[in-house]
Amino acid sequence: MNRINQKLKEDKKLLSIYFTAGYPSLGDTVPIIENLEKHGVDLIEIGLPFSDPLADGPTIQESSTKALKNGMGTALLFEQLKDIRKTVSIPLIIMGYFNPIFQYGVEEFCKQCNSIGIDGLILPDLPLDVYEAEYRSIFEKYGLVNIFLITPQTSEIRIRQIDEASNGFIYMVSSASTTGAQEGFGKEQQAYFERIAAMGLKNPQIVGFGISNATTFQQATANAKGAIIGSAFIKDLTANGPAGIGNFVKRIR
Amino acid sequence: MKYQANESGYYGEFGGAFIPEMLYPNTEELRLNYLRIMEEPSFKKEFDQLLKDYVGRPTPLYYANRLSEKYNTKIYLKREDLCHTGAHKVNNTIGQILMAKKLGKNRIIAETGAGQHGVATATVCALMGIPCVVYMGEIDIQRQAPNVARMKMLGAEVRPALSGSRTLKDATNEAIRDWINNPVDTHYIIGSVVGPHPYPDMVAKFQSVISAEIKTQLLEKEGTENPDYVVACVGGGSNAAGAYYHYLEDPEVGIIAVEAAGRGIDSGESAATSALGKVGIIHGSKTLLMQTSDGQITEPYSISAGLDYPGVGPMHAHLYRSGRGEFISITDDEAMQAGLLVSKLEGIIPAIESSHAFAIFKNRKFKPEDIVVVNLSGRGDKDLQTYIDYFEL
């Protein structure tokens, strides 16, 4: 069984952390992953940086620009991760935009992911219909879980379609926004979390966007399986570097 | 329908909607409604009326006597430079502001590079009394001060795009991010035949008035609706899409697309996407785009701010790949010389974008009896400083 599906069976709220590969320094990728696991993080999303990350707010944009300047790229990321399964056993997901993967070759990319031990992909700008028509069979061949996003504006019919096409979890975007930390969730967002929880979807949901601290983590996971922290973690890395990871995780739970 | 978008927004292998889920409801609302709204009599009436009374359409189709003599062929100019605001851009913004009203939107966002589309958007927002935010790269704001001032006079807020390379592609990213954050009340007026479906098709349809008029006007002057060639410059490609539109399925009409070679195709400072681009995804569309081997989008260069977009509309990518269009690239120097020549021979100072289209005559020979329509997409007033610097006027 895929590590993501195994992890989702555990009886706990999952903490998932996103970071941009190659940030703050080119060589930080593996130490960050190892440190996150050591401090009890359940799932890691490794961001493949892109020049034009249009779903991201300023924090992740800046980290991507810096990572590319540092020299991060697809082949280098695979090179850095080639022995990662010798030291890390939690699920690893690559999150990126579709163009770099399209240039690398989707099948070759998936094959590399499989050989390294990557468990899933989040590609926000690969739409559902194109995935189903052209790429689903490749993802399945290499045992990769594809994770789709839903938002407060996503219609019920489409949520059901996405649930049907998913085989891991659904990435629930907390609000109509690009990525970025928020202080708290309002009534509207709580109602949305409850509405989705009541739908009885076959895939668990993990909430992302706007989660930055213990309060938002608890609010987000009251009705969902877990939550993803990205921008707030990147900000912490900027300030404290990989050495601050233990303290950061402690502040969340 | 070989060269028009199919119902999923594909031109051959190009187009579609490669957008994050956050944008799906926005584009879906537009996709489900744009064709129906454009067919509504009340919409058509208001659109046509504004094009006539406000924009000044139809724009003339002018026989360029001295230019024709020089190149020994029959050259007509479609005078989009005479449109209100100085270029064809306003045809699209009039259409989209009416579309936004029909969809019940009360806030407009747009991206702009040199500022022409920003001005055209700010203009129609002033006309309709709708708040307008224009995203513009921080670097472009510095080099296009007069257009920034025009937008401000027209009541628009100009927000600097501070991310990435701080130019047109980043302004487009910022506008898309704004739309993600404001999915309900806001309409995004894209300025060219780029972006996710249905934008390329919708913008092409609003610009198609250009070729519709050419047909009528040419019939009057030459007894035929069809020229032998239609020539237009292509950045994203909206003026070209409009000039080609009603000729796409007529194989006897040659289509010539002129791209900006900048300092030369192999100089590393170019915007000739057909020659230098590879298939990929930019701003939600699968098309040809300039990128690194790793799939990072690169920054193009042209002396003409309206042509330095790293991608090209999916319609044009298909015209290139299918061989339907003849693609020619023109350097900065060739374009500047052609702009000067047209000024001296015809008394018309073209926008530098349009000057690229005129530059083909030096090397691309036509028969004396050929009818060649050049889309003169904009006037050169906005480029005066560049002309001054270049020619030391």
XYZ file of C-alpha atoms in Angstrom:
646
model
C 0.000 0.000 0.000
C 1.140 3.529 -0.782
C 2.617 5.314 2.260
C 0.018 8.088 1.920
C -2.890 5.654 2.226
C -1.221 3.969 5.178
C -0.674 7.250 6.943
C -4.288 8.303 6.370
C -5.418 5.215 8.324
C -3.656 6.345 11.492
C -5.997 7.565 14.186
C -4.669 11.102 14.472
C -4.844 14.528 12.882
C -2.077 14.769 10.318
C 0.362 17.625 10.088
C 1.727 18.142 6.611
C 4.486 20.618 5.847
C 5.300 22.238 2.509
C 8.685 23.678 1.673
C 10.343 24.831 -1.530
C 13.252 22.644 -2.578
C 16.494 24.584 -2.781
C 15.443 27.194 -0.221
C 16.942 28.841 1.774
C 20.092 27.097 0.474
C 20.499 24.661 -2.373
C 21.682 21.881 -0.099
C 18.903 22.201 2.487
C 16.442 19.805 0.825
C 17.467 16.581 2.545
C 18.254 18.070 5.993
C 14.830 19.777 6.017
C 13.043 16.524 5.193
C 14.984 14.560 7.811
C 14.386 17.199 10.466
C 10.673 17.369 9.743
C 10.320 13.622 10.178
C 12.428 13.658 13.319
C 10.079 16.203 14.893
C 6.962 14.238 14.184
C 5.575 15.714 10.980
C 3.327 13.199 9.217
C 3.603 14.162 5.576
C 5.934 16.335 3.518
C 5.265 18.271 0.351
C 8.445 19.049 -1.520
C 7.924 22.088 -3.738
C 9.563 21.974 -7.157
C 10.165 25.682 -7.792
C 8.651 27.369 -10.862
C 9.297 30.772 -12.405
C 5.579 31.662 -12.538
C 3.763 30.143 -9.545
C 0.381 31.748 -10.109
C -1.508 30.031 -7.274
C 1.012 31.195 -4.694
C 1.199 34.274 -2.517
C 4.335 36.380 -1.991
C 6.087 34.096 0.538
C 6.194 30.997 -1.662
C 6.821 33.124 -4.777
C 9.917 34.598 -3.185
C 11.166 31.229 -1.993
C 10.726 29.859 -5.541
C 12.603 32.740 -7.121
C 15.429 32.284 -4.612
C 15.523 28.509 -5.069
C 15.807 28.900 -8.848
C 18.553 31.470 -8.362
C 20.312 28.978 -6.106
C 20.260 26.566 -9.050
C 17.423 24.212 -8.143
C 15.918 22.211 -11.011
C 14.132 18.959 -11.716
C 17.172 16.770 -12.347
C 19.000 18.200 -9.340
C 16.030 17.586 -7.059
C 15.906 13.944 -8.121
C 19.655 13.692 -7.565
C 19.335 15.126 -4.044
C 16.492 12.757 -3.200
C 17.966 9.565 -4.612
C 18.859 8.084 -1.223
C 16.084 9.696 0.805
C 14.357 6.399 1.555
C 17.442 5.203 3.437
C 16.689 7.728 6.160
C 13.057 8.829 5.826
C 9.917 6.697 5.983
C 6.983 9.160 6.088
C 5.038 9.895 2.889
C 6.685 12.330 0.473
C 4.767 14.306 -2.113
C 6.140 16.541 -4.848
C 4.145 19.710 -5.423
C 4.796 21.737 -8.513
C 3.387 23.400 -11.574
C 2.781 21.354 -14.665
C 5.158 22.973 -17.158
C 8.489 21.788 -15.668
C 7.083 18.265 -15.409
C 5.719 18.433 -18.954
C 9.188 19.456 -20.176
C 10.877 16.673 -18.224
C 8.379 14.229 -19.724
C 5.436 13.167 -17.590
C 6.193 9.452 -17.829
C 9.909 9.891 -17.126
C 9.062 12.168 -14.191
C 6.678 9.630 -12.697
C 9.219 6.860 -13.230
C 11.880 8.832 -11.335
C 9.418 9.554 -8.522
C 8.668 5.862 -8.266
C 12.308 4.816 -8.148
C 13.101 7.377 -5.426
C 10.071 6.517 -3.342
C 7.881 9.556 -3.883
C 4.289 8.687 -3.023
C 2.195 11.341 -4.677
C 1.984 14.523 -6.712
C 0.099 17.792 -6.331
C 0.002 19.712 -9.612
C -2.485 22.549 -9.183
C -2.602 23.526 -12.862
C -3.056 20.032 -14.258
C -6.837 20.014 -14.612
C -9.023 17.029 -13.818
C -10.193 16.380 -17.385
C -6.670 16.419 -18.843
C -5.397 14.159 -16.043
C -8.165 11.652 -16.664
C -7.748 11.658 -20.432
C -3.973 11.684 -20.741
C -2.079 10.982 -17.538
C -4.060 8.865 -15.094
C -2.733 5.585 -16.447
C 0.863 6.803 -16.117
C 0.358 7.911 -12.497
C -1.188 4.550 -11.695
C 1.553 2.606 -13.444
C 4.112 4.203 -11.134
C 1.996 3.981 -8.006
C 1.613 7.726 -7.557
C -1.329 9.224 -5.736
C -2.628 12.348 -7.505
C -4.026 14.966 -5.175
C -6.651 17.450 -6.375
C -7.675 20.752 -4.874
C -11.147 21.966 -3.986
C -12.112 25.483 -2.858
C -15.144 27.093 -1.181
C -16.375 27.921 -4.700
C -16.134 24.356 -6.029
C -19.603 23.054 -6.825
C -20.929 19.912 -5.156
C -21.068 18.071 -8.493
C -17.441 18.838 -9.171
C -16.371 17.859 -5.646
C -18.019 14.480 -6.250
C -16.141 14.130 -9.579
C -12.864 15.006 -7.880
C -13.591 12.552 -5.066
C -14.221 9.857 -7.650
C -10.927 10.583 -9.445
C -8.879 10.740 -6.222
C -7.151 7.836 -4.514
C -5.471 9.468 -1.507
C -6.789 12.643 0.003
C -8.430 15.832 -1.207
C -6.509 19.078 -0.731
C -9.089 21.438 0.667
C -8.134 25.055 -0.007
C -9.396 26.976 3.018
C -10.537 30.150 1.293
C -10.671 31.928 -2.034
C -7.041 32.922 -2.026
C -3.514 32.278 -3.088
C -1.229 30.617 -0.540
C -0.347 32.590 2.570
C -0.578 32.584 6.328
C -3.704 33.832 8.114
C -4.378 34.568 11.769
C -7.628 32.682 12.075
C -10.588 31.259 10.212
C -13.934 33.050 10.169
C -17.486 31.724 10.361
C -17.709 31.344 6.596
C -14.680 29.074 6.462
C -15.854 27.001 9.433
C -19.196 26.518 7.664
C -17.348 25.393 4.536
C -15.256 22.898 6.550
C -18.467 21.503 8.067
C -20.272 21.391 4.728
C -17.499 19.308 3.142
C -17.223 17.025 6.177
C -20.955 16.321 5.904
C -20.659 15.216 2.273
C -19.389 11.774 3.214
C -16.614 11.724 0.629
C -14.610 8.545 0.164
C -11.296 10.437 0.370
C -10.258 12.173 3.586
C -9.614 15.913 3.368
C -6.542 17.816 4.359
C -6.893 21.574 4.653
C -4.318 23.930 3.214
C -3.765 27.696 2.699
C -3.896 30.058 5.640
C -2.713 27.697 8.395
C 0.079 29.175 10.462
C -0.194 28.254 14.159
C -1.829 25.993 16.754
C -5.143 27.874 16.562
C -5.568 27.644 12.801
C -4.321 24.039 12.848
C -6.965 23.063 15.382
C -9.721 24.967 13.570
C -8.795 23.380 10.251
C -8.606 19.838 11.614
C -11.787 19.957 13.699
C -13.628 18.522 10.695
C -10.787 17.340 8.480
C -8.124 14.653 8.622
C -5.219 17.047 8.675
C -3.781 20.361 7.686
C -0.929 21.642 5.542
C 1.380 24.476 6.497
C 3.454 26.144 3.784
C 4.017 29.893 3.875
C 4.314 30.085 7.672
C 6.973 27.364 7.576
C 8.880 29.118 4.774
C 8.860 32.323 6.832
C 10.242 30.406 9.781
C 12.951 28.873 7.594
C 13.859 32.344 6.378
C 14.240 33.562 9.948
C 15.694 30.508 11.708
C 16.907 28.121 9.013
C 16.512 24.325 9.222
C 17.759 24.428 12.843
C 14.483 26.042 13.913
C 12.288 23.179 12.691
C 11.874 21.530 16.100
C 10.590 24.712 17.690
C 8.303 25.441 14.777
C 6.613 22.040 14.928
C 6.246 22.297 18.719
C 4.309 25.540 18.336
C 1.767 23.845 16.042
C 0.939 20.869 18.240
C -13.488 25.129 -38.395
C -9.969 23.780 -38.808
C -8.329 26.908 -37.456
C -10.862 28.080 -34.883
C -11.191 26.871 -31.319
C -13.210 23.709 -30.732
C -15.647 23.675 -27.845
C -12.964 22.744 -25.322
C -10.912 25.692 -26.494
C -8.318 23.740 -28.466
C -6.719 24.885 -31.692
C -5.237 21.597 -32.848
C -3.039 20.511 -29.941
C -2.903 24.016 -28.432
C -5.141 25.872 -25.990
C -7.335 24.365 -23.294
C -7.536 25.555 -19.698
C -4.591 24.560 -17.494
C -5.703 26.404 -14.427
C -5.631 25.738 -10.706
C -8.956 24.690 -9.226
C -9.276 28.107 -7.570
C -9.888 29.606 -11.016
C -12.228 26.914 -12.263
C -15.506 28.555 -11.187
C -14.447 31.907 -12.706
C -13.525 30.557 -16.121
C -16.424 28.091 -16.052
C -18.940 30.899 -15.576
C -17.424 32.674 -18.545
C -17.148 29.530 -20.667
C -20.773 28.614 -20.143
C -22.063 32.102 -20.945
C -19.802 33.966 -23.358
C -21.189 32.645 -26.641
C -24.797 33.066 -25.547
C -24.191 36.631 -24.327
C -22.339 37.582 -27.504
C -25.351 36.399 -29.517
C -27.883 38.416 -27.518
C -29.382 41.205 -29.654
C -29.068 43.728 -26.811
C -25.371 42.883 -26.427
C -24.680 43.094 -30.159
C -26.520 46.383 -30.430
C -24.602 48.029 -27.608
C -21.259 46.610 -28.797
C -21.775 47.799 -32.381
C -23.020 51.186 -31.244
C -20.009 51.794 -29.006
C -17.578 50.628 -31.687
C -19.163 53.116 -34.061
C -19.740 56.170 -31.867
C -17.039 55.788 -29.234
C -14.184 53.919 -30.903
C -14.734 55.447 -34.348
C -15.341 52.300 -36.397
C -15.276 51.282 -39.130
C -11.620 52.218 -39.399
C -10.550 53.034 -42.969
C -8.942 50.568 -45.341
C -6.430 52.819 -47.010
C -4.573 52.138 -50.256
C -0.955 53.040 -49.522
C 0.040 54.510 -52.862
C 3.686 55.341 -52.358
C 4.464 52.241 -50.333
C 2.814 50.114 -53.042
C 4.900 51.848 -55.678
C 8.097 51.263 -53.755
C 7.519 47.557 -53.292
C 5.718 47.026 -56.611
C 2.627 45.394 -55.138
C -0.782 46.568 -53.907
C -0.608 47.416 -50.213
C -3.651 48.334 -48.157
C -3.466 49.510 -44.562
C -6.196 48.643 -42.084
C -6.159 51.742 -39.946
C -6.579 50.418 -36.397
C -4.243 53.240 -35.386
C -7.235 55.539 -35.759
C -9.235 53.791 -33.028
C -9.921 55.734 -29.846
C -6.934 55.245 -27.483
C -4.674 54.664 -30.473
C -4.815 50.950 -31.152
C -7.001 47.904 -31.757
C -6.906 46.990 -28.038
C -10.107 48.902 -27.309
C -12.232 46.586 -29.531
C -11.658 43.846 -26.973
C -12.051 45.962 -23.854
C -15.404 47.324 -25.078
C -16.585 43.764 -25.645
C -15.336 42.516 -22.299
C -16.704 45.384 -20.225
C -20.155 44.681 -21.695
C -19.614 40.978 -20.971
C -18.673 41.821 -17.365
C -21.853 43.866 -16.971
C -23.992 41.028 -18.317
C -22.327 38.674 -15.824
C -23.121 41.084 -12.996
C -19.494 41.883 -12.165
C -18.730 45.190 -10.482
C -14.939 45.244 -10.405
C -12.425 44.972 -13.251
C -8.815 43.834 -13.237
C -6.343 43.776 -16.104
C -2.665 43.250 -16.839
C -0.593 45.479 -19.021
C 2.925 45.520 -20.434
C 3.547 48.786 -22.247
C 0.294 50.156 -20.933
C -1.826 50.111 -24.102
C -4.212 47.444 -22.875
C -4.198 49.061 -19.438
C -5.245 52.371 -20.971
C -7.911 50.691 -23.116
C -9.273 48.929 -20.015
C -9.146 52.051 -17.828
C -10.978 53.879 -20.632
C -13.951 51.518 -20.788
C -14.106 51.346 -16.985
C -14.356 55.134 -16.887
C -17.020 54.941 -19.585
C -19.073 52.488 -17.523
C -18.229 53.822 -14.050
C -16.721 50.528 -12.854
C -13.672 50.410 -10.528
C -10.528 49.222 -12.260
C -7.209 47.823 -11.052
C -4.415 47.430 -13.597
C -1.379 45.285 -12.772
C 1.837 46.421 -14.364
C 5.386 45.219 -13.843
C 7.424 47.532 -11.657
C 10.019 47.855 -14.416
C 7.360 48.686 -17.028
C 5.894 51.345 -14.725
C 9.271 53.067 -14.754
C 9.707 52.913 -18.531
C 6.107 53.757 -19.539
C 5.367 56.786 -17.370
C 2.967 58.532 -19.813
C 0.655 55.520 -19.981
C 0.719 55.183 -16.196
C -0.389 58.825 -16.008
C -3.160 58.209 -18.564
C -4.521 55.279 -16.566
C -4.507 57.377 -13.408
C -6.349 60.229 -15.151
C -8.931 57.705 -16.270
C -9.485 56.728 -12.657
C -7.735 53.345 -12.598
C -5.498 52.139 -9.807
C -2.143 50.963 -11.164
C -0.633 48.257 -8.955
C 3.007 47.327 -9.444
C 3.831 43.650 -9.991
C 6.852 43.090 -7.793
C 7.356 39.370 -8.373
C 9.613 37.489 -10.788
C 11.044 39.641 -13.556
C 8.547 42.467 -12.826
C 7.304 42.766 -16.437
C 4.254 41.679 -18.474
C 4.271 37.991 -17.577
C 4.464 38.851 -13.889
C 1.718 41.469 -14.220
C -0.401 38.691 -15.751
C 0.435 36.388 -12.822
C -0.590 39.129 -10.377
C -3.898 39.712 -12.180
C -4.590 35.965 -12.062
C -3.774 35.933 -8.330
C -6.150 38.845 -7.776
C -8.860 36.881 -9.587
C -8.201 33.860 -7.360
C -8.668 36.112 -4.338
C -11.804 37.790 -5.739
C -13.705 35.046 -7.533
C -17.232 36.391 -7.259
C -17.441 40.117 -8.037
C -14.475 40.575 -10.379
C -14.019 40.150 -14.122
C -10.522 39.828 -15.516
C -10.116 41.597 -18.881
C -7.221 39.790 -20.555
C -5.643 41.924 -23.265
C -4.723 39.345 -25.855
C -5.687 35.977 -27.350
C -3.896 34.217 -24.503
C -4.868 32.666 -21.172
C -7.206 29.774 -20.448
C -10.226 28.907 -22.581
C -12.500 30.774 -23.321
C -10.267 33.859 -23.415
C -8.384 33.219 -26.665
C -11.627 32.547 -28.521
C -13.560 35.372 -26.876
C -10.868 37.980 -27.511
C -10.445 36.779 -31.112
C -14.190 37.140 -31.644
C -14.203 40.702 -30.275
C -11.256 41.569 -32.512
C -12.777 39.831 -35.539
C -14.518 43.096 -36.423
C -11.193 43.975 -38.093
C -11.399 41.276 -40.764
C -15.175 41.651 -41.082
C -14.610 45.273 -42.100
C -11.689 44.403 -44.394
C -14.001 42.080 -46.334
C -16.651 44.740 -46.902
C -14.148 47.469 -47.665
C -12.051 45.404 -50.034
C -15.133 44.319 -51.953
C -15.934 47.978 -52.491
C -12.429 48.870 -53.627
C -11.242 45.790 -55.478
C -14.395 43.838 -56.238
C -13.263 40.964 -54.044
C -13.560 40.266 -50.340
C -10.330 38.338 -50.266
C -6.856 39.801 -50.428
C -3.937 37.572 -51.405
C -2.278 38.141 -48.032
C -3.104 39.517 -44.601
C -0.071 40.663 -42.617
C -0.004 41.384 -38.882
C 2.491 41.546 -36.052
C 2.177 38.940 -33.320
C 3.109 39.267 -29.654
C 0.278 37.521 -27.843
C -1.504 37.994 -31.141
C -4.808 39.823 -30.688
C -4.579 42.243 -33.610
C -3.446 39.382 -35.822
C -6.278 37.133 -34.641
C -8.755 39.876 -35.534
C -7.206 40.542 -38.943
C -7.053 36.830 -39.861
C -10.291 35.718 -38.263
C -12.687 35.677 -41.218
C -9.961 34.432 -43.558
C -8.743 31.478 -41.513
C -10.748 28.920 -43.461
C -10.070 30.518 -46.890
C -6.866 28.862 -48.096
C -6.499 31.329 -50.978
C -5.824 34.092 -48.455
C -2.237 33.895 -47.262
C -1.660 34.572 -43.582
C 1.606 36.222 -42.593
C 2.539 36.575 -38.929
C 5.412 38.857 -38.005
C 7.260 38.258 -34.755
C 9.867 40.354 -32.993
C 13.382 38.980 -33.369
C 14.703 41.663 -31.035
C 18.485 41.828 -31.471
C 18.347 38.669 -33.612
C 16.944 35.161 -33.248
C 20.222 33.768 -31.929
C 21.192 36.786 -29.815
C 19.521 35.592 -26.629
C 17.514 38.813 -26.725
C 14.478 37.988 -28.799
C 10.724 37.479 -28.627
C 10.276 35.276 -31.706
C 8.219 32.595 -30.005
C 7.544 30.396 -33.041
C 11.261 30.097 -33.749
C 12.475 29.834 -30.157
C 9.545 28.390 -28.233
C 8.660 24.873 -27.243
C 5.256 23.456 -26.338
C 4.340 24.141 -22.742
C 1.896 25.817 -20.401
C 1.808 29.558 -19.797
C -0.979 31.494 -18.090
C -3.352 28.570 -18.335
C -2.862 27.789 -22.006
C -0.935 25.057 -23.805
C 1.015 26.819 -26.492
C 4.493 27.605 -27.749
C 6.537 29.499 -25.214
C 10.101 30.516 -24.540
C 11.519 28.525 -21.666
C 14.610 26.871 -20.299
C 15.220 23.145 -20.788
C 13.903 22.799 -17.233
C 10.557 24.376 -18.112
C 11.134 27.733 -16.434
C 9.611 30.571 -18.441
C 12.215 32.997 -19.769
C 12.073 36.729 -20.249
C 11.760 37.820 -23.878
C 13.176 40.974 -25.379
C 11.998 43.336 -28.115
C 12.351 47.081 -28.617
C 8.579 46.982 -28.885
C 6.947 46.562 -25.497
C 3.790 45.130 -27.091
C 5.624 42.180 -28.614
C 7.777 40.982 -25.734
C 5.560 38.212 -24.413
C 7.252 34.816 -23.874
C 4.277 32.906 -25.272
C 1.919 33.282 -28.210
C -1.841 32.740 -28.435
C -2.792 29.098 -29.080
C -4.475 30.045 -32.372
C -1.141 31.286 -33.674
C 0.780 28.291 -32.339
C -1.605 26.163 -34.395
C -1.276 28.368 -37.496
C 2.486 27.922 -37.192
C 2.535 24.183 -36.557
C -0.058 23.397 -39.225
C 1.743 25.503 -41.821
C -1.378 27.636 -42.422
C 0.532 30.764 -41.406
C 3.831 32.027 -42.752
C 5.928 33.262 -39.818
C 8.598 35.902 -40.330
C 10.741 37.457 -37.631
C 11.980 41.025 -37.803
C 14.775 42.604 -35.782
C 14.595 45.859 -33.828
C 16.665 47.624 -36.490
C 14.534 46.406 -39.392
C 11.360 47.463 -37.599
C 12.670 50.928 -36.727
C 13.765 51.565 -40.318
C 10.376 50.404 -41.618
C 8.606 52.711 -39.174
C 10.616 55.647 -40.468
C 9.925 54.669 -44.074
C 6.151 54.453 -43.582
C 6.217 57.824 -41.826
C 8.021 59.445 -44.746
C 6.118 57.714 -47.564
C 2.602 57.739 -46.162
C 2.544 60.410 -43.457
C 1.674 57.822 -40.838
C 3.869 57.144 -37.807
C 3.156 53.538 -36.834
C 3.467 51.941 -33.416
C 6.732 49.996 -33.305
C 4.696 46.784 -33.052
C 3.085 47.574 -36.418
C 6.425 48.688 -37.860
C 7.504 45.043 -37.605
C 4.749 44.116 -40.068
C 5.928 46.720 -42.573
C 9.505 45.509 -42.375
C 8.746 42.271 -44.227
C 8.500 44.008 -47.617
C 12.224 44.475 -47.859
C 12.875 40.750 -48.247
C 9.504 39.101 -48.805
C 8.585 39.756 -52.428
C 5.010 39.933 -53.683
C 3.650 39.970 -57.246
C 2.602 43.336 -58.700
C -1.028 42.227 -58.829
C -1.051 40.828 -55.264
C -3.333 42.558 -52.786
C -1.586 42.698 -49.406
C -3.490 44.015 -46.389
C -1.286 45.110 -43.488
C -2.998 45.531 -40.150
C -1.722 48.848 -38.836
C -2.534 47.922 -35.263
C -1.574 51.134 -33.501
C -0.185 54.616 -33.806
C 3.336 55.624 -32.895
C 2.654 58.467 -30.469
C 3.351 56.220 -27.489
C 6.703 55.242 -29.038
C 7.968 58.723 -29.778
C 10.652 58.583 -27.105
C 11.960 55.283 -28.485
C 12.025 56.715 -32.019
C 13.744 59.866 -30.721
C 16.421 57.873 -28.923
C 16.947 55.481 -31.817
C 17.213 58.039 -34.617
C 18.647 60.793 -32.417
C 15.857 63.079 -33.631
